[in-house]
Amino acid sequence: FVQITAEESEDEPPSGEERGDARLRERDAAEGNNEGAVTEETEGDGQRDGEEAERPDQTPVLSNKPRKKKKKRKTKKTSPGETLEDNDLEDIDSLLENIEDTNGLSQQTQSRIIADHRPLLYVEHRNLNPENELKRYFGARAVLGDQRPRQRQRQYVRGMWLTSPKSTWPRYSKTGIAMQLVDSRRGVQYFAFEHHREYQQVQFKFLNAVESMNPHSIATLLEVYPYHVDSLLQLSDVFRMQENQEMARDLVEWALYSLECVFHPAFSLTSGTCRLDYRRPENRAFFLALFKHMMFLEKRGCPRTALEFCKLILSLDPENDPLCMLLLIDFLSLRAREYTFLTRLFQEWESHRNLSQLPNFAFSVPLAYFFLSQQEERSELELSQARERAAQLIQLALIMFPSVLMPLLDHCSVQPDARVASHSFFGLNAQISQPPALNQLTSLYVGRTHSLWKDPAVMAWLETNVHEVLRMVDARDPLVEESEHKRKMRYQSAPRNIYRHIILSEMKEAMAALPLEVTSQPVMGFDPLPPLDSIISYTRPERTNPPSNESTLSLFFRSLLPNFNLQGDGRHDGDEEAAAGQDLNQGVNRLMAAMRDMLANIQFQEPPREDNPEGDEDWD
């Protein structure tokens, strides 16, 4: 087959028109241009078959029979009365080739320069679509499949950046949510979602359904109000716990679509200058929907798209970072191979955010420099600088956070050598002596990113620097003592946003390290660990019939004894919390007393006797 193809290519070189088409197709594939896909979607199947029949030289040669030469098309109609000859097409092709040849910088170098001059948290619209990333991996035909013929018959839906509306979703109508511009100062705009009165009533019904602890109540509410955001997010968690990942992901996208439909005209996803205050409960649903969608994208194998959503969440409130995206953005950058972005983030934010004091940045940034030092397309000077920077930072990380090494090696199934295993600096004492807050951060990092360290080249580089650190420890370098003092003084208690991030991430290693004051309180999926300084715009009215959180056995006895109350008679005006917090033993005692009272008062009616229907005589 190779010989036949070579002979034919020598006998009949492709025409200028074919070379131009091939070059345009390659350029569209490289740039992720969707125009070609749209063109293919709108064409009929017969037309595509006709084009394939006209271009037999693109099909594989499977026989030795002489192939008929294709008839060249003389002209190509562009507009009435105008034609383009083959010579003109060849001139255009040659012009494009000259432009490409005279360009001194490659496309990759140009994109790198453009990215360096953009704002740090700049978000690209095309990178918010996971299909674009999947197309680069598997091709458009493998990703779209049979969707293209169906899309010609779909009804018109408005274009969205965050999600793609699906035909299975109900028709969108106004839900009672709006976005308002609250303030604008120093080039930054502050927005806020608002709930109208009708949406507030739906929110109250949702809270009642949550308190009932019955997922069917939430599903019933969605049948009437299909675009209630908190119900969609809560039901998504239910499906995810049932391992129905596809339905859970669909509900999160559904919630994002509901929120994007009410965006303010001035709200921009890409500028990085639009802010949302997490202290407002109305804004939290947007943060949580973006976070859950980002986690689904990462598990789906779209780390570049997930990184773009991570930058978007961070840009909404970069100062407070309510979901603590700084604990995740390094992992997504390494997964997406955006090493330059991670190093740039570290350089620009280290001075005012102290990123090196977070274990994830302390270890991920030198790992990014190491990967940069392995890229052959860079100059020798850049490679040597990256190697030197990587070694310097990884040694500082090992000295500052020695408790990371042994759990990391354990997750990677790597046995350390005798010198490292027997040394006390990296031993068990390093993990026991560290503060609880630091233990949460290190457990989160190791559990999340250990797969990135399994590369043999990375392990060899890490081993070299570990031995260099042990040499500094044995030489009593003052940096070692200084780092130990910093560990004891800092990390006394973690802020609330870190706890919130650990709960949303659901990392087993980090969840086990959470303090009792966090694990003992109820955590709602639609609003985990709300801020203590929340800005409340409307309050829920007091319920006349408080929700019943009694057990099934208690409800059974209440159906038999309407006056029975497991909680006691302590519920008076606004005293529900005190009644709900009564001791469990008192509730059990009341239940047993009610059982004894019921059994004592049971009277069985005697059946009438046949010889004495009146039943007024005594038994013999």
Coordinates of C-alpha atoms in Angstrom, one line a residue:
F1 CA 0.0 0.0 0.0
V2 CA 2.8 2.4 0.7
Q3 CA 4.4 1.8 -2.7
I4 CA 1.1 2.3 -4.5
T5 CA 0.4 5.5 -2.6
A6 CA 3.9 6.8 -3.3
E7 CA 3.7 6.0 -7.0
E8 CA 0.4 7.7 -7.3
S9 CA 1.5 10.8 -5.4
E10 CA 4.5 11.1 -7.8
D11 CA 2.3 10.6 -10.9
E12 CA -0.4 13.0 -9.9
P13 CA 0.4 15.7 -7.4
P14 CA -2.5 17.3 -5.6
S15 CA -4.0 20.4 -7.1
G16 CA -3.6 23.8 -5.5
E17 CA -7.3 23.8 -4.5
E18 CA -6.8 20.5 -2.6
R19 CA -3.7 21.7 -0.9
G20 CA -5.6 24.9 0.2
D21 CA -8.5 22.9 1.5
A22 CA -6.2 20.5 3.5
R23 CA -4.3 23.5 4.9
L24 CA -7.5 25.2 6.0
R25 CA -8.7 22.0 7.6
E26 CA -5.5 21.6 9.5
R27 CA -5.6 25.2 10.7
D28 CA -9.2 24.8 11.9
A29 CA -8.3 21.6 13.8
A30 CA -5.3 23.3 15.5
E31 CA -7.2 26.4 16.5
G32 CA -10.3 24.6 17.6
N33 CA -12.4 26.5 15.2
N34 CA -16.1 25.4 15.3
E35 CA -17.1 26.9 12.0
G36 CA -16.1 23.8 10.1
A37 CA -18.2 21.7 12.4
V38 CA -21.2 24.0 11.9
T39 CA -20.8 23.7 8.2
E40 CA -20.7 20.0 8.4
E41 CA -23.8 19.9 10.6
T42 CA -25.9 21.9 8.1
E43 CA -24.9 19.9 5.1
G44 CA -27.0 17.0 4.0
D45 CA -25.8 13.5 3.9
G46 CA -26.3 13.3 0.2
Q47 CA -24.1 16.3 -0.3
R48 CA -21.3 14.8 1.7
D49 CA -21.5 11.6 -0.3
G50 CA -21.4 13.6 -3.5
E51 CA -18.2 15.4 -2.3
E52 CA -16.6 12.1 -1.4
A53 CA -17.4 10.7 -4.9
E54 CA -15.8 13.8 -6.5
R55 CA -12.6 13.3 -4.4
P56 CA -11.7 9.7 -4.8
D57 CA -8.0 10.4 -4.2
Q58 CA -8.7 10.9 -0.5
T59 CA -10.0 7.3 -0.1
P60 CA -7.5 4.5 0.7
V61 CA -6.3 2.5 -2.4
L62 CA -7.3 -1.1 -2.0
S63 CA -6.6 -2.5 -5.4
N64 CA -3.9 -2.4 -8.2
K65 CA -6.4 -1.4 -10.9
P66 CA -5.5 1.9 -12.7
R67 CA -7.4 4.7 -11.2
K68 CA -9.1 7.2 -13.4
K69 CA -7.9 10.7 -13.1
K70 CA -10.2 13.2 -11.5
K71 CA -11.7 15.9 -13.6
K72 CA -10.6 19.2 -12.4
R73 CA -13.3 21.8 -11.8
K74 CA -12.6 24.7 -14.1
T75 CA -14.3 27.4 -12.0
K76 CA -15.7 27.9 -8.6
K77 CA -18.6 30.2 -8.1
T78 CA -18.2 32.8 -5.5
S79 CA -20.9 35.4 -6.4
P80 CA -23.1 36.0 -9.5
G81 CA -20.8 36.9 -12.4
E82 CA -17.6 36.2 -10.6
T83 CA -15.3 33.1 -10.9
L84 CA -12.0 32.1 -9.5
E85 CA -9.6 30.2 -11.8
D86 CA -7.2 27.5 -10.7
N87 CA -4.3 29.9 -11.2
D88 CA -5.9 32.4 -8.8
L89 CA -6.3 29.6 -6.2
E90 CA -2.6 28.7 -6.6
D91 CA -1.6 32.3 -6.2
I92 CA -3.6 32.5 -3.0
D93 CA -2.0 29.3 -1.7
S94 CA 1.5 30.6 -2.6
L95 CA 0.7 33.9 -0.8
L96 CA -0.4 32.0 2.3
E97 CA 2.8 29.9 2.2
N98 CA 4.9 33.1 1.9
I99 CA 3.2 34.6 4.9
E100 CA 3.8 31.5 6.9
D101 CA 7.4 31.2 5.8
T102 CA 8.3 34.9 6.5
N103 CA 6.8 34.8 9.9
G104 CA 9.7 34.6 12.3
L105 CA 7.9 33.2 15.3
S106 CA 6.1 29.9 15.5
Q107 CA 2.4 29.7 16.5
Q108 CA 3.3 28.2 19.8
T109 CA 5.7 31.1 20.6
Q110 CA 3.1 33.6 19.6
S111 CA 0.5 32.1 21.8
R112 CA 3.0 32.1 24.7
I113 CA 3.7 35.8 24.3
I114 CA 0.0 36.6 24.1
A115 CA -0.8 34.6 27.2
D116 CA 2.0 36.4 29.1
H117 CA 0.5 39.8 28.4
R118 CA -3.1 38.8 29.4
P119 CA -4.4 39.4 32.9
L120 CA -3.6 36.5 35.2
L121 CA -7.2 35.3 35.7
Y122 CA -8.2 35.9 32.1
V123 CA -10.8 33.4 31.0
E124 CA -11.2 32.3 27.4
H125 CA -14.7 31.4 26.2
R126 CA -13.6 28.6 24.0
N127 CA -11.9 26.9 26.9
L128 CA -15.1 26.8 28.9
N129 CA -16.5 24.2 26.5
P130 CA -15.3 20.7 27.3
E131 CA -16.2 19.5 23.8
N132 CA -13.3 21.6 22.4
E133 CA -10.9 19.8 24.7
L134 CA -12.3 16.4 23.9
K135 CA -12.1 17.1 20.2
R136 CA -8.4 17.8 20.6
Y137 CA -7.9 14.4 22.2
F138 CA -10.2 12.2 20.2
G139 CA -11.4 14.1 17.2
A140 CA -14.7 15.8 16.4
R141 CA -16.3 12.7 14.9
A142 CA -15.6 10.7 18.0
V143 CA -17.0 13.4 20.3
L144 CA -20.1 14.5 18.4
G145 CA -21.0 11.1 16.9
D146 CA -24.6 11.2 15.7
Q147 CA -25.4 14.5 17.3
R148 CA -24.9 16.6 14.1
P149 CA -27.9 15.4 12.1
R150 CA -30.1 15.9 15.1
Q151 CA -29.0 19.4 15.7
R152 CA -30.5 20.5 12.4
Q153 CA -33.9 19.7 13.6
R154 CA -33.6 21.1 17.1
Q155 CA -35.5 24.2 18.1
Y156 CA -33.6 27.4 18.5
V157 CA -32.0 28.0 21.9
R158 CA -29.9 30.9 23.0
G159 CA -26.2 30.4 23.0
M160 CA -24.5 29.9 26.4
W161 CA -20.9 30.0 27.5
L162 CA -21.1 27.9 30.6
T163 CA -23.2 25.0 29.4
S164 CA -25.0 23.7 26.3
P165 CA -28.8 23.5 26.7
K166 CA -30.2 20.1 26.1
S167 CA -33.4 19.2 24.5
T168 CA -34.4 17.0 27.5
W169 CA -34.6 20.1 29.7
P170 CA -37.9 21.9 30.2
R171 CA -38.5 25.1 28.3
Y172 CA -37.0 28.0 30.1
S173 CA -39.2 30.6 31.6
K174 CA -38.6 33.4 34.1
T175 CA -37.8 31.9 37.5
G176 CA -37.8 34.9 39.7
I177 CA -34.0 35.4 39.9
A178 CA -32.3 38.6 38.7
M179 CA -28.8 40.0 38.8
Q180 CA -28.2 43.6 39.7
L181 CA -25.1 45.8 39.6
V182 CA -24.5 46.8 43.2
D183 CA -21.4 48.9 42.9
S184 CA -18.6 49.9 40.6
R185 CA -15.3 51.3 41.8
R186 CA -11.6 51.3 40.7
G187 CA -12.5 49.5 37.5
V188 CA -14.2 46.6 39.4
Q189 CA -17.9 45.9 39.2
Y190 CA -19.8 44.2 42.0
F191 CA -22.9 42.2 41.2
A192 CA -25.5 40.3 43.2
F193 CA -28.2 37.9 42.5
E194 CA -31.7 38.8 43.8
H195 CA -34.7 36.6 44.6
H196 CA -38.1 38.0 43.8
R197 CA -41.0 37.3 46.0
E198 CA -42.3 34.3 44.0
Y199 CA -38.8 32.7 44.1
Q200 CA -38.6 33.3 47.9
Q201 CA -41.8 31.3 48.3
V202 CA -40.2 28.4 46.3
Q203 CA -37.1 28.7 48.5
F204 CA -39.1 28.3 51.6
K205 CA -40.8 25.2 50.2
F206 CA -37.3 23.9 49.3
L207 CA -36.1 24.3 52.9
N208 CA -39.2 22.4 54.1
A209 CA -38.4 19.6 51.7
V210 CA -34.8 19.5 52.9
E211 CA -35.9 19.3 56.6
S212 CA -38.1 16.4 55.7
M213 CA -35.0 14.4 54.7
N214 CA -36.9 13.0 51.8
P215 CA -35.4 13.3 48.3
H216 CA -38.7 12.7 46.7
S217 CA -40.0 16.0 48.2
I218 CA -37.3 17.8 46.3
A219 CA -38.0 15.9 43.1
T220 CA -41.7 16.8 43.5
L221 CA -40.7 20.4 43.9
L222 CA -38.7 20.3 40.7
E223 CA -41.6 19.0 38.8
V224 CA -43.5 22.2 39.5
Y225 CA -40.4 24.6 39.5
P226 CA -37.9 22.9 37.2
Y227 CA -35.4 25.8 37.3
H228 CA -35.0 26.1 41.1
V229 CA -31.3 26.2 41.5
D230 CA -30.8 24.9 45.1
S231 CA -33.2 22.0 44.4
L232 CA -31.1 21.0 41.3
L233 CA -27.8 21.1 43.3
Q234 CA -29.3 19.2 46.2
L235 CA -30.8 16.5 44.0
S236 CA -27.5 16.3 42.1
D237 CA -25.8 15.3 45.3
V238 CA -28.4 12.6 45.8
F239 CA -27.7 11.1 42.4
R240 CA -24.0 11.3 42.9
M241 CA -24.2 9.4 46.1
Q242 CA -26.2 6.8 44.2
E243 CA -23.3 6.7 41.7
N244 CA -25.5 8.0 38.9
Q245 CA -22.8 10.4 37.7
E246 CA -24.4 11.3 34.4
M247 CA -27.6 12.5 36.0
A248 CA -25.8 14.3 38.7
R249 CA -23.6 16.2 36.1
D250 CA -26.7 17.0 34.1
L251 CA -28.5 18.6 37.0
V252 CA -25.5 20.8 37.8
E253 CA -25.3 22.0 34.2
W254 CA -29.1 22.6 34.4
A255 CA -28.6 24.8 37.4
L256 CA -25.8 26.8 35.6
Y257 CA -28.0 27.3 32.7
S258 CA -30.7 28.7 34.9
L259 CA -28.3 31.2 36.4
E260 CA -26.6 32.2 33.2
C261 CA -30.0 33.1 31.7
V262 CA -30.3 36.0 34.2
F263 CA -26.9 37.5 33.9
H264 CA -26.6 41.3 33.9
P265 CA -25.7 42.7 30.5
A266 CA -22.5 44.2 32.0
F267 CA -21.5 40.9 33.8
S268 CA -18.5 39.4 32.0
L269 CA -17.0 36.0 32.5
T270 CA -13.7 36.8 30.8
S271 CA -12.6 40.2 32.1
G272 CA -11.7 39.1 35.6
T273 CA -13.1 42.4 37.0
C274 CA -16.7 41.2 38.0
R275 CA -17.2 40.3 41.6
L276 CA -19.8 38.4 43.6
D277 CA -20.0 38.6 47.4
Y278 CA -20.2 35.1 48.9
R279 CA -21.7 36.5 52.1
R280 CA -24.9 37.0 50.2
P281 CA -26.9 33.6 50.2
E282 CA -28.3 34.4 46.8
N283 CA -24.8 34.4 45.3
R284 CA -23.6 31.1 46.8
A285 CA -25.6 28.9 44.4
F286 CA -23.5 30.2 41.5
F287 CA -20.2 29.5 43.3
L288 CA -21.3 26.0 44.3
A289 CA -22.7 25.2 40.8
L290 CA -19.4 26.3 39.2
F291 CA -17.4 24.2 41.7
K292 CA -19.4 21.1 41.2
H293 CA -19.3 21.5 37.5
M294 CA -15.5 21.9 37.6
M295 CA -15.1 18.7 39.6
F296 CA -17.1 16.8 37.1
L297 CA -15.0 18.1 34.3
E298 CA -11.8 17.0 36.0
K299 CA -13.1 13.5 36.6
R300 CA -14.3 13.5 33.0
G301 CA -10.8 14.0 31.8
C302 CA -11.0 17.7 30.8
P303 CA -8.4 19.3 33.1
R304 CA -7.9 22.3 30.8
T305 CA -11.6 23.2 30.9
A306 CA -11.7 22.6 34.7
L307 CA -8.7 25.0 35.1
E308 CA -10.6 27.7 33.2
F309 CA -13.6 27.2 35.5
C310 CA -11.2 27.3 38.5
K311 CA -9.9 30.7 37.3
L312 CA -13.4 31.9 36.8
I313 CA -14.4 31.0 40.4
L314 CA -11.3 32.6 41.8
S315 CA -11.9 35.8 39.8
L316 CA -15.3 36.3 41.4
D317 CA -13.8 37.0 44.8
P318 CA -10.0 36.7 44.6
E319 CA -9.3 38.5 47.9
N320 CA -11.5 36.3 50.2
D321 CA -11.5 33.2 48.0
P322 CA -14.6 31.7 49.7
L323 CA -14.1 28.2 48.2
C324 CA -10.3 28.3 48.6
M325 CA -9.5 27.7 44.9
L326 CA -5.8 28.3 45.6
L327 CA -5.7 24.8 47.1
L328 CA -6.8 23.3 43.8
I329 CA -5.5 25.6 41.0
D330 CA -2.0 24.2 41.1
F331 CA -3.2 20.6 40.6
L332 CA -5.4 21.5 37.6
S333 CA -2.5 23.5 36.1
L334 CA -0.2 20.5 36.3
R335 CA -2.9 18.2 35.0
A336 CA -3.5 20.6 32.1
R337 CA 0.2 21.0 31.5
E338 CA -0.1 24.8 32.0
Y339 CA 3.2 25.1 33.8
T340 CA 3.9 28.6 32.7
F341 CA 0.6 29.8 34.1
L342 CA 1.3 28.2 37.5
T343 CA 4.8 29.7 37.7
R344 CA 3.5 33.1 36.7
L345 CA 0.7 32.9 39.4
F346 CA 3.4 32.1 42.0
Q347 CA 5.6 35.0 40.9
E348 CA 2.9 37.6 40.9
W349 CA 1.0 36.6 44.0
E350 CA 3.8 35.4 46.3
S351 CA 4.6 38.8 47.6
H352 CA 1.1 39.6 48.9
R353 CA -0.5 36.2 49.3
N354 CA 2.4 34.1 50.7
L355 CA 1.7 31.2 48.4
S356 CA 4.9 29.4 49.5
Q357 CA 3.3 28.9 52.9
L358 CA 0.7 26.6 51.4
P359 CA 2.1 23.0 51.0
N360 CA 0.4 22.6 47.6
F361 CA 2.2 25.6 46.1
A362 CA 5.4 24.8 47.9
F363 CA 5.6 21.4 46.1
S364 CA 3.7 22.0 42.9
V365 CA 5.6 25.0 41.7
P366 CA 9.0 23.3 41.7
L367 CA 7.3 20.3 40.0
A368 CA 6.1 22.7 37.3
Y369 CA 9.7 24.1 36.9
F370 CA 11.0 20.5 36.6
F371 CA 8.5 19.8 33.8
L372 CA 9.5 23.0 32.1
S373 CA 13.1 21.9 32.2
Q374 CA 12.2 18.8 30.2
Q375 CA 10.7 20.7 27.2
E376 CA 13.2 20.4 24.4
E377 CA 11.7 23.3 22.4
R378 CA 13.0 25.8 24.9
S379 CA 16.5 27.3 24.8
E380 CA 19.3 25.9 26.8
L381 CA 19.4 29.0 29.0
E382 CA 15.7 28.6 29.8
L383 CA 16.2 24.9 30.6
S384 CA 19.1 25.5 32.9
Q385 CA 17.2 28.3 34.8
A386 CA 14.2 26.0 35.2
R387 CA 16.3 23.2 36.6
E388 CA 18.0 25.5 39.0
R389 CA 14.8 27.0 40.2
A390 CA 13.1 23.6 40.6
A391 CA 15.9 22.3 42.8
Q392 CA 16.0 25.4 44.9
L393 CA 12.2 25.4 45.5
I394 CA 11.8 21.7 46.2
Q395 CA 14.5 21.8 48.8
L396 CA 12.7 24.7 50.5
A397 CA 9.5 22.8 50.4
L398 CA 11.0 19.7 51.9
I399 CA 12.6 21.7 54.7
M400 CA 9.4 23.6 55.4
F401 CA 7.0 20.7 55.2
P402 CA 8.9 17.5 55.9
S403 CA 5.7 15.6 56.8
V404 CA 4.7 15.5 53.1
L405 CA 7.5 13.2 51.9
M406 CA 6.7 9.8 53.6
P407 CA 2.9 9.9 52.9
L408 CA 3.6 10.9 49.3
L409 CA 6.0 8.0 48.8
D410 CA 3.5 5.7 50.4
H411 CA 0.7 6.7 48.0
C412 CA 3.1 6.3 45.1
S413 CA 4.1 2.8 46.3
V414 CA 7.8 3.8 46.5
Q415 CA 10.0 2.4 49.3
P416 CA 12.6 5.0 50.5
D417 CA 16.2 4.1 50.9
A418 CA 17.7 3.2 54.3
R419 CA 19.1 6.7 54.9
V420 CA 15.8 8.5 54.4
A421 CA 13.7 5.9 56.2
S422 CA 15.9 5.9 59.3
H423 CA 16.3 9.7 59.5
S424 CA 14.2 11.4 62.1
F425 CA 13.7 14.5 60.1
F426 CA 11.3 12.7 57.7
G427 CA 10.1 10.1 60.2
L428 CA 6.9 9.6 62.0
N429 CA 7.7 12.4 64.4
A430 CA 7.4 15.0 61.6
Q431 CA 3.8 14.0 61.1
I432 CA 2.8 13.8 64.7
S433 CA 4.4 17.1 65.8
Q434 CA 2.7 19.2 63.1
P435 CA -0.3 21.3 64.0
P436 CA -3.8 20.0 63.0
A437 CA -4.4 22.7 60.5
L438 CA -1.2 21.9 58.7
N439 CA -2.1 18.2 58.8
Q440 CA -5.3 19.0 56.9
L441 CA -3.4 20.8 54.2
T442 CA -0.8 18.2 53.7
S443 CA -3.4 15.4 53.7
L444 CA -5.4 17.2 51.1
Y445 CA -2.4 17.8 48.8
V446 CA -1.0 14.2 49.1
G447 CA -4.4 12.6 48.5
R448 CA -5.1 14.8 45.5
T449 CA -1.8 15.1 43.6
H450 CA 0.2 11.9 44.4
S451 CA -0.5 10.6 40.9
L452 CA 1.6 13.4 39.4
W453 CA 4.7 12.3 41.3
K454 CA 4.7 8.6 40.0
D455 CA 6.9 9.4 37.0
P456 CA 10.3 7.7 37.4
A457 CA 12.1 10.8 36.2
V458 CA 10.2 12.9 38.9
M459 CA 11.1 10.3 41.6
A460 CA 14.8 10.4 40.6
W461 CA 14.8 14.2 40.8
L462 CA 13.0 14.1 44.1
E463 CA 15.5 11.6 45.6
T464 CA 18.4 13.8 44.7
N465 CA 17.0 16.8 46.4
V466 CA 15.9 14.7 49.5
H467 CA 19.5 13.7 50.1
E468 CA 20.6 17.3 49.7
V469 CA 18.1 18.3 52.3
L470 CA 19.3 15.6 54.7
R471 CA 22.8 17.0 54.2
M472 CA 21.6 20.5 55.2
V473 CA 19.8 19.0 58.3
D474 CA 22.9 17.2 59.4
A475 CA 24.9 20.3 59.0
R476 CA 22.5 22.2 61.2
D477 CA 21.6 24.8 58.7
P478 CA 19.8 27.7 60.4
L479 CA 17.0 27.5 57.7
V480 CA 15.9 24.2 59.2
E481 CA 15.4 25.6 62.7
E482 CA 13.7 28.7 61.3
S483 CA 11.2 26.6 59.3
E484 CA 10.4 24.5 62.4
H485 CA 9.6 27.7 64.3
K486 CA 7.3 28.9 61.5
R487 CA 5.4 25.7 61.6
K488 CA 4.7 25.9 65.3
M489 CA 3.7 29.6 65.2
R490 CA 1.5 29.4 62.1
Y491 CA -1.2 26.8 61.2
Q492 CA -2.9 27.0 64.6
S493 CA -6.3 26.9 63.1
A494 CA -7.6 26.8 59.5
P495 CA -10.0 29.5 58.2
R496 CA -13.5 28.6 57.4
N497 CA -13.0 28.6 53.6
I498 CA -10.4 25.8 53.9
Y499 CA -12.9 23.6 55.8
R500 CA -15.5 24.4 53.2
H501 CA -13.1 23.4 50.4
I502 CA -12.3 20.1 52.1
I503 CA -16.0 19.3 52.5
L504 CA -16.7 20.0 48.9
S505 CA -13.7 18.1 47.6
E506 CA -14.6 15.0 49.6
M507 CA -11.0 13.8 49.9
K508 CA -11.0 11.0 52.5
E509 CA -7.5 11.8 53.8
A510 CA -8.5 15.5 54.5
M511 CA -12.0 14.7 55.7
A512 CA -10.5 12.5 58.4
A513 CA -8.4 15.4 59.7
L514 CA -11.3 17.9 60.1
P515 CA -11.8 19.1 63.7
L516 CA -14.8 18.0 65.8
E517 CA -16.5 21.5 65.7
V518 CA -16.8 21.1 61.9
T519 CA -17.8 17.4 61.7
S520 CA -20.4 17.7 64.6
Q521 CA -22.6 20.3 62.9
P522 CA -24.9 19.5 60.0
V523 CA -23.6 20.4 56.6
M524 CA -26.1 21.1 53.8
G525 CA -25.0 20.4 50.3
F526 CA -26.7 23.6 48.9
D527 CA -24.9 25.8 51.5
P528 CA -21.9 24.1 53.3
L529 CA -20.6 26.1 56.3
P530 CA -22.2 29.4 55.5
P531 CA -20.1 32.5 56.5
L532 CA -20.6 33.8 60.0
D533 CA -21.0 37.3 58.7
S534 CA -23.7 36.6 56.1
I535 CA -25.6 39.4 54.6
I536 CA -29.3 38.3 54.8
S537 CA -31.7 40.1 52.5
Y538 CA -34.9 38.2 53.5
T539 CA -35.7 35.7 56.3
R540 CA -37.8 32.6 56.4
P541 CA -41.1 33.1 58.3
E542 CA -41.6 31.0 61.4
R543 CA -43.5 27.8 60.8
T544 CA -46.6 27.1 62.8
N545 CA -46.1 23.3 62.4
P546 CA -42.4 22.7 62.9
P547 CA -40.9 19.8 60.9
S548 CA -40.9 16.5 62.5
N549 CA -37.5 14.9 63.0
E550 CA -38.8 12.0 65.0
S551 CA -38.0 8.4 64.3
T552 CA -40.2 6.0 62.5
L553 CA -41.1 4.3 65.7
S554 CA -42.1 7.6 67.2
L555 CA -44.3 8.5 64.2
F556 CA -46.0 5.1 64.6
F557 CA -46.9 5.7 68.2
R558 CA -48.0 9.2 67.3
S559 CA -50.4 7.7 64.8
L560 CA -51.8 5.5 67.7
L561 CA -51.5 8.2 70.4
P562 CA -52.1 11.7 68.9
N563 CA -51.0 13.3 72.2
F564 CA -47.7 11.5 72.3
N565 CA -44.6 13.7 71.9
L566 CA -41.1 12.2 71.9
Q567 CA -39.5 15.6 72.3
G568 CA -41.6 16.4 75.4
D569 CA -43.8 19.5 75.9
G570 CA -41.0 22.0 75.9
R571 CA -41.8 23.6 72.6
H572 CA -43.1 27.1 73.3
D573 CA -42.7 30.4 71.5
G574 CA -39.4 30.3 69.7
D575 CA -38.1 27.5 71.9
E576 CA -37.7 24.9 69.2
E577 CA -33.9 24.6 69.5
A578 CA -34.0 23.9 73.2
A579 CA -36.7 21.2 72.6
A580 CA -34.7 19.6 69.8
G581 CA -31.6 19.4 71.9
Q582 CA -33.1 17.4 74.8
D583 CA -31.3 14.4 75.9
L584 CA -31.9 11.1 74.0
N585 CA -32.5 9.2 77.2
Q586 CA -35.5 11.4 78.1
G587 CA -37.0 10.7 74.7
V588 CA -36.5 7.0 75.2
N589 CA -38.1 7.1 78.7
R590 CA -41.1 9.0 77.3
L591 CA -41.5 6.4 74.5
M592 CA -41.4 3.5 77.0
A593 CA -43.9 5.3 79.3
A594 CA -46.2 5.8 76.4
M595 CA -45.9 2.1 75.5
R596 CA -46.8 1.1 79.1
D597 CA -49.7 3.5 79.1
M598 CA -51.0 2.1 75.9
L599 CA -50.7 -1.5 76.9
A600 CA -52.3 -0.8 80.3
N601 CA -55.4 0.8 78.7
I602 CA -56.0 -1.9 76.1
Q603 CA -59.3 -3.7 76.8
F604 CA -60.4 -6.7 74.8
Q605 CA -64.1 -7.1 74.3
E606 CA -65.4 -10.6 75.3
P607 CA -67.3 -12.5 72.5
P608 CA -71.0 -13.0 73.3
R609 CA -72.0 -16.5 74.4
E610 CA -74.6 -18.4 72.4
D611 CA -76.6 -19.6 75.5
N612 CA -76.6 -16.2 77.1
P613 CA -76.5 -13.4 74.4
E614 CA -76.9 -10.7 77.0
G615 CA -73.7 -11.8 78.8
D616 CA -74.8 -10.8 82.2
E617 CA -74.1 -14.0 84.1
D618 CA -70.9 -15.1 85.6
W619 CA -68.7 -17.9 84.2
D620 CA -68.9 -21.3 86.0

